[in-house]
Amino acid sequence: MTNISSLQKELLKYNPTLPNCLKDLSKLKIVLKEKAYPKTDEKEIEKLFKNTYGKEIIEFTSSSSAKENQAKKVAVVFSGGQASGGHNVITGLFDALKKLHPSSKLFGFLKGPIGIVNSKYIELTKEIIDDYRNMGGFDLIGSGRDKIETDEQLNNAYETAKKLNLDGLVVIGGDDSNTNACVLAEYFKKHDLKTNVIGVPKTIDGDLKNEYIETSFGFDTATKIYSDLIANIQRDALSAKKYYHFIKLMGRSASHIALECALKTHPNMAIISEEVLNKKMTLEMITKEIANLIEERNKDNKNYGVILIPEGLIEFIDEFKILISELNKILSDKKVEEEINNLNSLNEKIKHIEQLLSKESLNCFNLLPNSIKEQLLLDRDPHGNVKVSQIETEKLLIETVKKTLKEKNIKLNALSHFFGYEGRSSFPSLFDANYCYSLGHVAAVLINNNLSGYMSSLSNLKDNTDNWIARGIPITSMMNIEKRHGILKPVIKKALVELDSKAFKEFEKNRKKWAKNDDYAYPGPIQYFADHEISLSIPISLILRD
Ligand code: FBP
């Protein structure tokens, strides 16, 4: 590899730490613990997953003698958005497979799940993967957001696995991808294919977690990167004393990233979507809350500050959901579309739509600046729907707050930021590097023991790496039935921020102080070669996990 930086060179040599329970795979023996069932919708899930339902939690123990293992053929795929540590799942999986049997082989499907359907793959040899040890990104094999859902896709996946004579398939993905892994596991079992499917919990969003999955990988690295950037902006704001920074943070629906970054940096305000929903807050109420904070700080001569906004906020504001569904309905009418297209100016188009909205939606629409109104009317997906996730909430709030403050003669100098992609592909933090390498090992051991429909799990993560506990958790036990695009489907339940969690309580306890005083905290950039307390630090929300 050319153009290798000095840090990259050092990290390529880093040997991730494994927990004690995974240090000697030759004597590892599985222990069947209690059976795990879903918390709700048991009957429906049992019906859909006859072969993978009601399985035991798997733990590991060391036997006195070494076990005879067979060489295995295993494939791996990335599914969904990038998250730091993905390459270490692959290197961990590769190293573990070779430790279990030196003739085992690992393949990588290209560009995500579509690679399984189209049978596009490469063999991952030591020479290839050695360049990716402790590296960020998913570029070794690429990723994609395709799903394997239709009978034709499932059958193609079956044919690919059969052709490659795969003993195992490891799906590295978020909640939906792991649901998909379980669908594949069930399909393969139903059709007597020997390929065991194992999921690995990935997503920077942190919303794939439950009793046994303490965190998804990538969350630690992403929140460390965003927090460093936020803290730098806080210090800049404190130095120049002239701007308010409205920072939107990636994370899809859940606000785990915003909450973690707030706990790390102590901004003047952080909006948590789950609280907005709980308090039934409207856009006007959120605007007033921010405007009040700015007014209060203005009295102290502090015309600067930092406000964090979670990416999914809009979805949690009821009036917005109603407005968007009304707009989708109105604009799906061909006649209205034609009338709009025949109007020349944006103002005319907006006026025309305003006549067709209900009173409540009109109130909400009128709060919006023209740029967002334009986005709502014109920027639509192939199904004609508003692209909610692309609405620039940070800019929207700047405009609505500006308007409110103008009435009080307070001028707002605000700048907007969006941190997302910059946190997904960096070198993994040492926590993510060790966690992912170990998750890869667990996946290999589960396949070696002919287990399918399981998620690789490590818990006790607050403790020293040595003491982490490895497990296999039946994926069906994490599922419930939800309506998706109007159809009832089995899916892994997305974990949102819980308002009675210790992490939220900690934020709640401190936020008044952070609003007024400039109590900013500066976590600094990720450290790789420092005292363990710094280099192996874990998310605050993980430390405070109930
Ligand atoms: P996953 O859920 O697939 O891990 O992706 C998470 C995420 O980074 C979200 O935070 C963000 O909303 C989304 O991906 C962006 O998607 P894309 O990479 O397709 O632009």
XYZ file of C-alpha atoms and ligand atoms in Angstrom:
566
model
C 0.000 0.000 0.000
C 1.343 3.444 -0.871
C 0.694 6.763 0.852
C 0.594 5.267 4.300
C 0.665 7.838 7.091
C 2.811 7.226 10.160
C -0.248 6.724 12.361
C -1.753 4.326 9.824
C 1.500 2.345 9.867
C 1.379 2.029 13.645
C -2.308 1.108 13.690
C -1.827 -1.585 11.047
C 0.527 -3.247 13.550
C -1.876 -2.955 16.498
C -2.995 -6.324 17.876
C -6.526 -5.927 19.211
C -7.090 -7.227 22.736
C -9.397 -10.220 23.067
C -11.347 -11.018 26.216
C -9.964 -13.958 28.204
C -12.858 -16.171 27.116
C -11.787 -15.899 23.449
C -8.027 -16.222 23.913
C -7.810 -19.974 23.364
C -10.325 -21.077 20.748
C -8.975 -24.620 20.557
C -10.568 -25.602 23.877
C -13.702 -23.505 23.593
C -16.916 -25.377 24.236
C -20.442 -24.018 23.931
C -22.909 -24.035 26.814
C -26.644 -23.896 26.074
C -28.304 -21.477 28.495
C -31.987 -20.562 28.813
C -34.179 -20.276 25.722
C -34.787 -16.709 24.563
C -38.164 -15.492 23.319
C -39.379 -12.176 21.929
C -40.938 -9.803 24.481
C -44.089 -9.361 22.354
C -45.792 -10.937 19.311
C -44.433 -14.438 20.195
C -47.078 -16.348 18.227
C -46.641 -14.409 14.972
C -42.840 -14.585 15.151
C -42.886 -18.302 15.937
C -45.074 -18.857 12.868
C -42.645 -16.978 10.615
C -39.443 -18.454 12.061
C -40.264 -22.113 12.694
C -36.609 -23.207 12.507
C -34.891 -20.365 14.341
C -37.460 -19.527 17.037
C -37.124 -20.321 20.743
C -33.429 -21.187 20.668
C -31.038 -21.144 23.625
C -28.658 -18.319 24.480
C -25.134 -19.588 23.866
C -22.274 -19.068 26.276
C -18.748 -20.439 26.116
C -16.521 -22.347 28.466
C -13.112 -23.929 28.257
C -12.877 -27.717 28.062
C -9.854 -29.690 29.265
C -8.862 -30.986 25.810
C -8.630 -29.441 22.349
C -11.537 -30.016 19.961
C -11.130 -31.496 16.421
C -12.400 -28.875 13.983
C -13.221 -29.150 10.291
C -12.095 -26.538 7.735
C -14.963 -24.106 7.079
C -15.965 -21.944 4.161
C -17.454 -18.698 5.381
C -18.510 -15.463 3.670
C -19.010 -11.982 5.059
C -21.047 -8.981 3.904
C -21.402 -5.351 5.004
C -24.937 -4.010 4.995
C -25.965 -0.349 5.317
C -24.008 2.720 6.396
C -20.340 2.700 7.303
C -19.282 2.420 10.960
C -15.706 2.380 12.251
C -14.480 -1.087 13.137
C -16.095 -3.007 10.282
C -12.762 -4.145 8.882
C -11.820 -5.480 12.323
C -14.900 -7.712 12.352
C -13.499 -9.214 9.146
C -9.926 -9.530 10.437
C -11.237 -11.002 13.707
C -13.404 -13.452 11.791
C -10.525 -14.388 9.477
C -8.010 -14.898 12.290
C -10.483 -16.943 14.351
C -11.395 -19.177 11.388
C -7.694 -19.823 10.734
C -7.084 -20.564 14.432
C -9.959 -23.061 14.395
C -8.644 -24.697 11.216
C -5.795 -23.339 9.037
C -7.480 -24.508 5.805
C -10.668 -22.530 6.435
C -11.516 -19.937 3.811
C -13.198 -16.538 3.983
C -15.026 -14.813 1.105
C -16.358 -11.263 0.957
C -19.522 -10.332 -0.936
C -19.098 -7.111 -2.886
C -21.181 -3.911 -2.518
C -23.425 -5.272 0.222
C -26.278 -7.804 0.111
C -26.681 -7.335 -3.663
C -23.328 -9.183 -3.918
C -24.996 -12.280 -2.428
C -27.939 -12.062 -4.845
C -25.666 -11.507 -7.876
C -22.988 -13.876 -6.606
C -20.242 -11.246 -6.713
C -17.478 -11.990 -4.235
C -13.733 -12.220 -3.669
C -11.693 -14.569 -1.544
C -10.203 -12.699 1.396
C -6.639 -13.873 1.867
C -4.144 -12.821 4.538
C -2.310 -10.615 2.013
C -5.514 -8.755 1.233
C -6.858 -8.292 4.725
C -3.544 -7.367 6.368
C -3.802 -3.917 4.751
C -7.137 -3.337 6.516
C -6.280 -4.179 10.130
C -7.633 -1.419 12.400
C -8.543 0.713 9.386
C -11.799 2.666 9.010
C -14.407 2.449 6.262
C -15.903 -0.565 4.524
C -13.861 -0.234 1.322
C -12.313 -3.709 1.436
C -15.542 -5.164 0.000
C -17.931 -2.181 0.002
C -21.465 -1.972 1.364
C -24.991 -1.302 0.135
C -28.545 -0.848 1.331
C -30.228 -3.558 -0.771
C -32.374 -6.073 1.057
C -32.840 -9.759 0.333
C -36.609 -9.977 0.597
C -38.397 -11.273 -2.474
C -38.639 -15.009 -3.223
C -36.390 -14.479 -6.214
C -33.714 -12.698 -4.124
C -33.905 -15.339 -1.383
C -33.582 -18.072 -3.951
C -30.599 -16.347 -5.593
C -28.945 -16.057 -2.168
C -29.606 -19.756 -1.603
C -28.013 -20.610 -4.976
C -24.935 -18.489 -4.220
C -24.428 -20.050 -0.776
C -24.924 -23.521 -2.234
C -22.527 -22.896 -5.133
C -19.842 -21.654 -2.727
C -20.606 -24.543 -0.371
C -20.723 -22.073 2.504
C -20.768 -23.253 6.102
C -21.443 -19.752 7.281
C -22.474 -16.254 6.280
C -21.759 -13.269 8.544
C -23.979 -10.214 8.047
C -22.522 -7.021 9.505
C -25.413 -4.590 9.802
C -27.955 -2.589 11.780
C -31.420 -3.585 13.013
C -32.962 -4.116 9.575
C -29.908 -5.961 8.211
C -29.868 -8.283 11.208
C -33.595 -8.934 10.710
C -32.665 -9.793 7.136
C -29.884 -12.095 8.407
C -32.467 -13.993 10.437
C -34.821 -14.231 7.442
C -31.925 -15.777 5.485
C -31.050 -18.138 8.356
C -34.658 -19.327 8.425
C -34.834 -19.687 4.641
C -31.613 -21.714 4.489
C -32.727 -23.992 7.345
C -36.155 -24.470 5.776
C -34.486 -25.530 2.532
C -31.953 -27.794 4.263
C -28.965 -25.683 3.295
C -26.057 -26.043 5.720
C -25.099 -22.329 5.614
C -25.393 -20.844 9.118
C -26.144 -17.118 9.244
C -24.751 -14.924 12.025
C -25.386 -11.188 12.517
C -22.988 -8.595 13.938
C -24.412 -5.389 15.522
C -23.223 -2.373 13.524
C -24.429 1.235 13.352
C -23.118 4.592 14.473
C -26.720 5.422 15.465
C -26.495 3.286 18.640
C -30.115 2.171 18.231
C -29.381 -1.563 17.993
C -29.124 -2.426 21.665
C -30.964 -4.481 24.245
C -30.304 -6.634 27.297
C -27.451 -8.509 25.599
C -26.309 -6.089 22.918
C -24.865 -3.301 25.056
C -23.863 -1.150 22.089
C -23.470 -1.357 18.331
C -19.970 -0.891 16.986
C -19.073 2.460 15.425
C -21.083 4.473 17.981
C -18.030 5.030 20.193
C -15.798 6.268 17.366
C -18.471 8.447 15.744
C -19.480 10.162 18.994
C -15.833 10.736 19.907
C -15.230 12.424 16.539
C -18.379 14.577 16.664
C -17.677 15.540 20.277
C -14.176 16.682 19.412
C -15.598 18.839 16.590
C -18.397 20.213 18.807
C -15.906 21.067 21.552
C -13.669 22.859 19.045
C -16.655 24.924 17.936
C -17.539 25.652 21.569
C -14.041 26.991 22.165
C -14.231 29.023 18.979
C -17.590 30.453 20.056
C -16.166 31.291 23.468
C -13.187 33.011 21.864
C -14.972 35.053 19.187
C -18.189 35.549 21.161
C -20.196 36.347 18.026
C -21.979 33.258 16.709
C -24.573 30.712 17.733
C -23.770 27.348 16.173
C -26.708 25.082 15.316
C -25.216 21.601 14.880
C -27.251 18.758 13.437
C -25.938 15.286 14.261
C -26.517 12.106 12.311
C -28.276 9.225 13.999
C -31.466 8.670 12.031
C -34.582 8.496 14.300
C -32.980 7.936 17.697
C -31.117 10.701 19.574
C -28.425 8.479 21.143
C -25.660 10.347 19.295
C -26.969 13.786 20.331
C -27.308 12.639 23.956
C -23.827 11.077 24.095
C -22.227 14.148 22.506
C -24.085 16.401 24.954
C -22.795 14.355 27.898
C -19.280 14.598 26.509
C -19.253 18.317 25.608
C -21.911 20.134 27.736
C -23.400 22.374 25.018
C -25.797 25.216 25.855
C -28.671 23.143 24.552
C -29.266 19.697 23.064
C -32.647 18.699 21.713
C -33.604 15.064 22.322
C -36.304 13.936 19.874
C -37.737 11.342 22.262
C -38.389 14.104 24.818
C -39.987 16.292 22.134
C -42.369 13.420 21.397
C -43.043 12.755 25.060
C -43.867 16.402 25.758
C -45.822 16.676 22.487
C -43.746 19.695 21.541
C -44.579 21.653 18.411
C -42.108 23.474 16.183
C -43.265 26.702 17.797
C -42.555 25.362 21.291
C -39.060 24.197 20.285
C -38.424 27.569 18.648
C -39.558 29.418 21.791
C -37.334 27.285 23.999
C -34.261 28.091 21.919
C -35.245 31.767 21.660
C -35.678 31.972 25.446
C -32.219 30.513 25.987
C -30.715 33.054 23.596
C -32.648 35.902 25.249
C -31.480 34.863 28.720
C -27.869 34.628 27.596
C -28.235 37.990 25.843
C -29.077 39.563 29.227
C -25.687 38.321 30.423
C -24.080 39.729 27.292
C -23.437 36.253 25.914
C -24.419 36.355 22.259
C -22.871 33.058 21.316
C -23.417 29.410 22.048
C -23.830 25.862 20.757
C -27.083 23.962 20.174
C -27.232 20.273 19.186
C -30.053 18.964 17.011
C -30.686 15.265 16.328
C -31.099 14.275 12.679
C -34.539 12.690 13.116
C -36.172 15.589 15.024
C -38.839 16.352 12.377
C -40.243 12.821 12.587
C -40.998 13.372 16.287
C -43.014 16.569 15.842
C -46.661 15.545 15.356
C -47.791 18.631 13.428
C -44.913 18.071 11.001
C -45.873 14.488 10.386
C -49.426 15.633 9.638
C -48.222 18.463 7.368
C -45.966 16.095 5.434
C -48.664 13.487 4.941
C -51.092 16.201 3.761
C -48.492 17.526 1.316
C -47.776 14.013 0.043
C -51.479 13.500 -0.555
C -52.088 16.891 -2.175
C -49.088 16.652 -4.475
C -49.862 13.096 -5.543
C -52.966 14.504 -7.269
C -52.010 14.888 -10.959
C -54.326 17.882 -11.373
C -52.660 19.777 -8.504
C -49.230 18.855 -9.825
C -50.132 20.317 -13.203
C -51.542 23.492 -11.658
C -48.357 23.956 -9.627
C -46.147 23.342 -12.643
C -48.028 25.993 -14.581
C -47.275 28.647 -11.986
C -44.111 30.654 -12.501
C -42.840 31.901 -9.174
C -42.198 29.998 -5.947
C -44.465 32.446 -4.118
C -47.378 31.628 -6.406
C -46.797 27.882 -5.917
C -46.665 28.320 -2.143
C -49.898 30.399 -2.125
C -51.650 27.744 -4.190
C -50.668 24.932 -1.803
C -51.581 27.003 1.250
C -55.210 27.078 0.118
C -55.324 23.293 0.125
C -53.899 22.695 3.608
C -55.897 22.164 6.796
C -55.823 24.994 9.355
C -53.328 23.138 11.628
C -50.978 22.277 8.804
C -51.199 25.802 7.436
C -50.043 27.155 10.810
C -47.056 24.809 10.749
C -46.316 25.570 7.073
C -46.392 29.313 7.762
C -43.654 28.961 10.348
C -41.266 27.689 7.694
C -38.836 29.809 5.716
C -39.315 29.811 1.921
C -36.216 27.672 1.321
C -37.733 24.823 3.382
C -41.179 25.330 1.815
C -39.504 24.966 -1.577
C -37.756 21.793 -0.402
C -41.092 20.388 0.769
C -42.839 21.191 -2.504
C -40.164 20.300 -5.018
C -37.562 17.959 -3.549
C -39.306 14.588 -3.552
C -38.280 10.944 -3.739
C -39.174 8.623 -6.661
C -42.490 7.765 -4.950
C -43.374 11.457 -4.800
C -42.834 11.686 -1.028
C -41.071 14.486 0.826
C -37.489 13.502 1.706
C -37.887 14.050 5.457
C -34.311 13.124 6.381
C -32.943 15.709 3.988
C -34.821 18.631 5.469
C -32.194 20.944 6.868
C -33.584 21.176 10.411
C -30.582 23.153 11.624
C -31.296 25.888 9.031
C -35.027 25.696 9.663
C -34.534 26.336 13.380
C -32.136 29.218 12.736
C -34.839 30.887 10.611
C -37.726 30.314 13.031
C -35.660 31.426 16.039
C -34.427 34.516 14.153
C -38.026 35.491 13.398
C -39.059 35.099 17.044
C -36.081 37.049 18.353
C -36.596 39.869 15.850
C -39.890 40.632 17.553
C -37.844 41.234 20.723
C -35.198 43.254 18.920
C -32.511 40.628 19.442
C -30.264 39.917 16.481
C -29.159 36.337 15.971
C -25.864 35.604 14.246
C -26.063 31.898 13.593
C -24.100 29.320 11.642
C -25.306 25.837 10.735
C -23.345 22.567 10.650
C -24.165 18.961 9.932
C -21.851 16.260 11.306
C -22.498 12.826 9.906
C -20.321 11.247 7.274
C -17.147 12.626 8.888
C -17.645 10.231 11.835
C -18.382 6.967 10.058
C -15.133 5.850 8.447
C -12.204 6.967 10.563
C -9.703 4.623 12.203
C -11.759 2.879 14.891
C -11.214 3.938 18.491
C -9.329 1.251 20.431
C -12.623 0.279 22.054
C -14.240 -0.270 18.638
C -11.077 -1.993 17.338
C -11.082 -4.505 20.209
C -14.866 -4.872 20.279
C -15.113 -5.564 16.534
C -12.173 -7.967 16.445
C -13.805 -9.899 19.311
C -17.259 -9.828 17.629
C -15.604 -11.404 14.561
C -14.211 -14.146 16.790
C -17.619 -14.843 18.354
C -19.179 -15.106 14.858
C -16.525 -17.668 13.824
C -17.066 -19.767 16.947
C -20.874 -19.755 16.481
C -20.498 -20.967 12.883
C -17.938 -23.546 13.966
C -20.609 -24.900 16.313
C -23.214 -25.059 13.551
C -25.436 -22.342 15.018
C -27.634 -20.158 12.837
C -29.929 -17.144 13.324
C -27.742 -15.777 16.132
C -26.238 -12.373 16.812
C -22.663 -12.141 17.985
C -22.649 -10.520 21.423
C -20.140 -9.222 23.954
C -21.267 -7.805 27.246
C -19.821 -6.503 30.505
C -18.179 -3.877 28.293
C -17.718 -1.428 31.190
C -15.179 -3.808 32.651
C -11.638 -4.456 31.503
C -11.531 -6.128 28.033
C -10.248 -9.325 29.699
C -13.571 -9.727 31.489
C -15.967 -9.185 28.589
C -18.520 -11.992 28.237
C -19.066 -13.591 24.814
C -22.472 -14.948 23.819
C -24.637 -15.922 20.877
C -28.151 -14.437 21.098
C -31.069 -15.798 19.042
C -32.092 -12.943 16.719
C -35.779 -13.921 16.872
C -35.759 -12.985 20.590
C -35.107 -9.335 19.630
C -38.000 -9.102 17.191
C -41.469 -7.650 17.263
C -44.103 -7.024 14.612
C -44.281 -3.518 13.163
C -46.097 -1.831 10.301
C -43.626 -0.893 7.547
C -45.006 0.834 4.436
C -48.467 -0.339 5.446
C -47.478 -4.022 5.848
C -47.014 -5.889 9.168
C -43.461 -7.240 9.334
C -41.187 -8.948 11.863
C -38.337 -6.559 12.703
C -35.745 -6.056 15.412
C -37.073 -3.358 17.708
C -35.201 -0.064 17.310
C -33.933 1.209 20.672
C -34.800 4.876 21.226
C -33.459 7.068 24.040
C -35.313 6.167 27.229
C -36.273 9.192 29.264
C -35.889 7.292 32.524
C -32.390 6.037 31.659
C -29.447 7.136 33.783
C -27.858 8.779 30.724
C -30.880 10.990 30.045
C -31.286 11.755 33.764
C -27.662 12.866 33.921
C -28.255 15.188 30.970
C -31.488 16.481 32.507
C -29.744 17.163 35.811
C -27.076 19.319 34.199
C -28.662 21.035 31.236
C -29.805 24.194 33.061
C -26.264 24.779 34.241
C -24.853 24.171 30.749
C -27.408 26.551 29.223
C -26.370 29.580 31.270
C -22.784 28.995 32.269
C -20.256 28.129 29.647
C -19.464 24.826 31.214
C -18.076 23.415 27.979
C -16.063 20.176 28.148
C -13.259 19.356 25.723
C -12.800 15.601 25.200
C -10.202 16.131 22.438
C -9.417 13.851 19.489
C -9.366 10.040 19.710
C -6.161 8.770 21.310
C -4.516 5.492 20.349
C -1.238 5.537 22.218
C -2.094 6.950 25.617
C -2.921 5.710 29.102
C -5.692 3.119 28.999
C -8.000 5.464 30.854
C -7.885 7.737 27.811
C -7.301 5.344 24.901
C -9.777 2.723 26.078
C -12.503 5.098 27.247
C -16.061 4.015 26.394
C -19.267 6.015 25.768
C -20.664 7.794 28.853
C -24.096 6.364 28.044
C -22.534 2.894 28.173
C -20.933 3.644 31.550
C -24.327 4.856 32.807
C -26.179 1.893 31.269
C -28.904 0.732 33.668
P -27.049 2.324 9.306
O -28.347 2.387 10.059
O -27.127 1.524 8.077
O -25.906 1.925 10.182
O -26.697 3.816 8.823
C -26.715 4.866 9.710
C -26.608 6.218 9.045
O -25.302 6.717 9.155
C -27.627 7.188 9.656
O -27.108 7.834 10.798
C -27.915 8.120 8.514
O -29.193 8.700 8.638
C -27.835 7.224 7.320
O -26.955 6.175 7.669
C -27.342 7.903 6.069
O -27.485 7.030 5.003
P -26.636 7.064 3.659
O -25.274 6.561 3.989
O -27.365 6.125 2.773
O -26.616 8.477 3.192
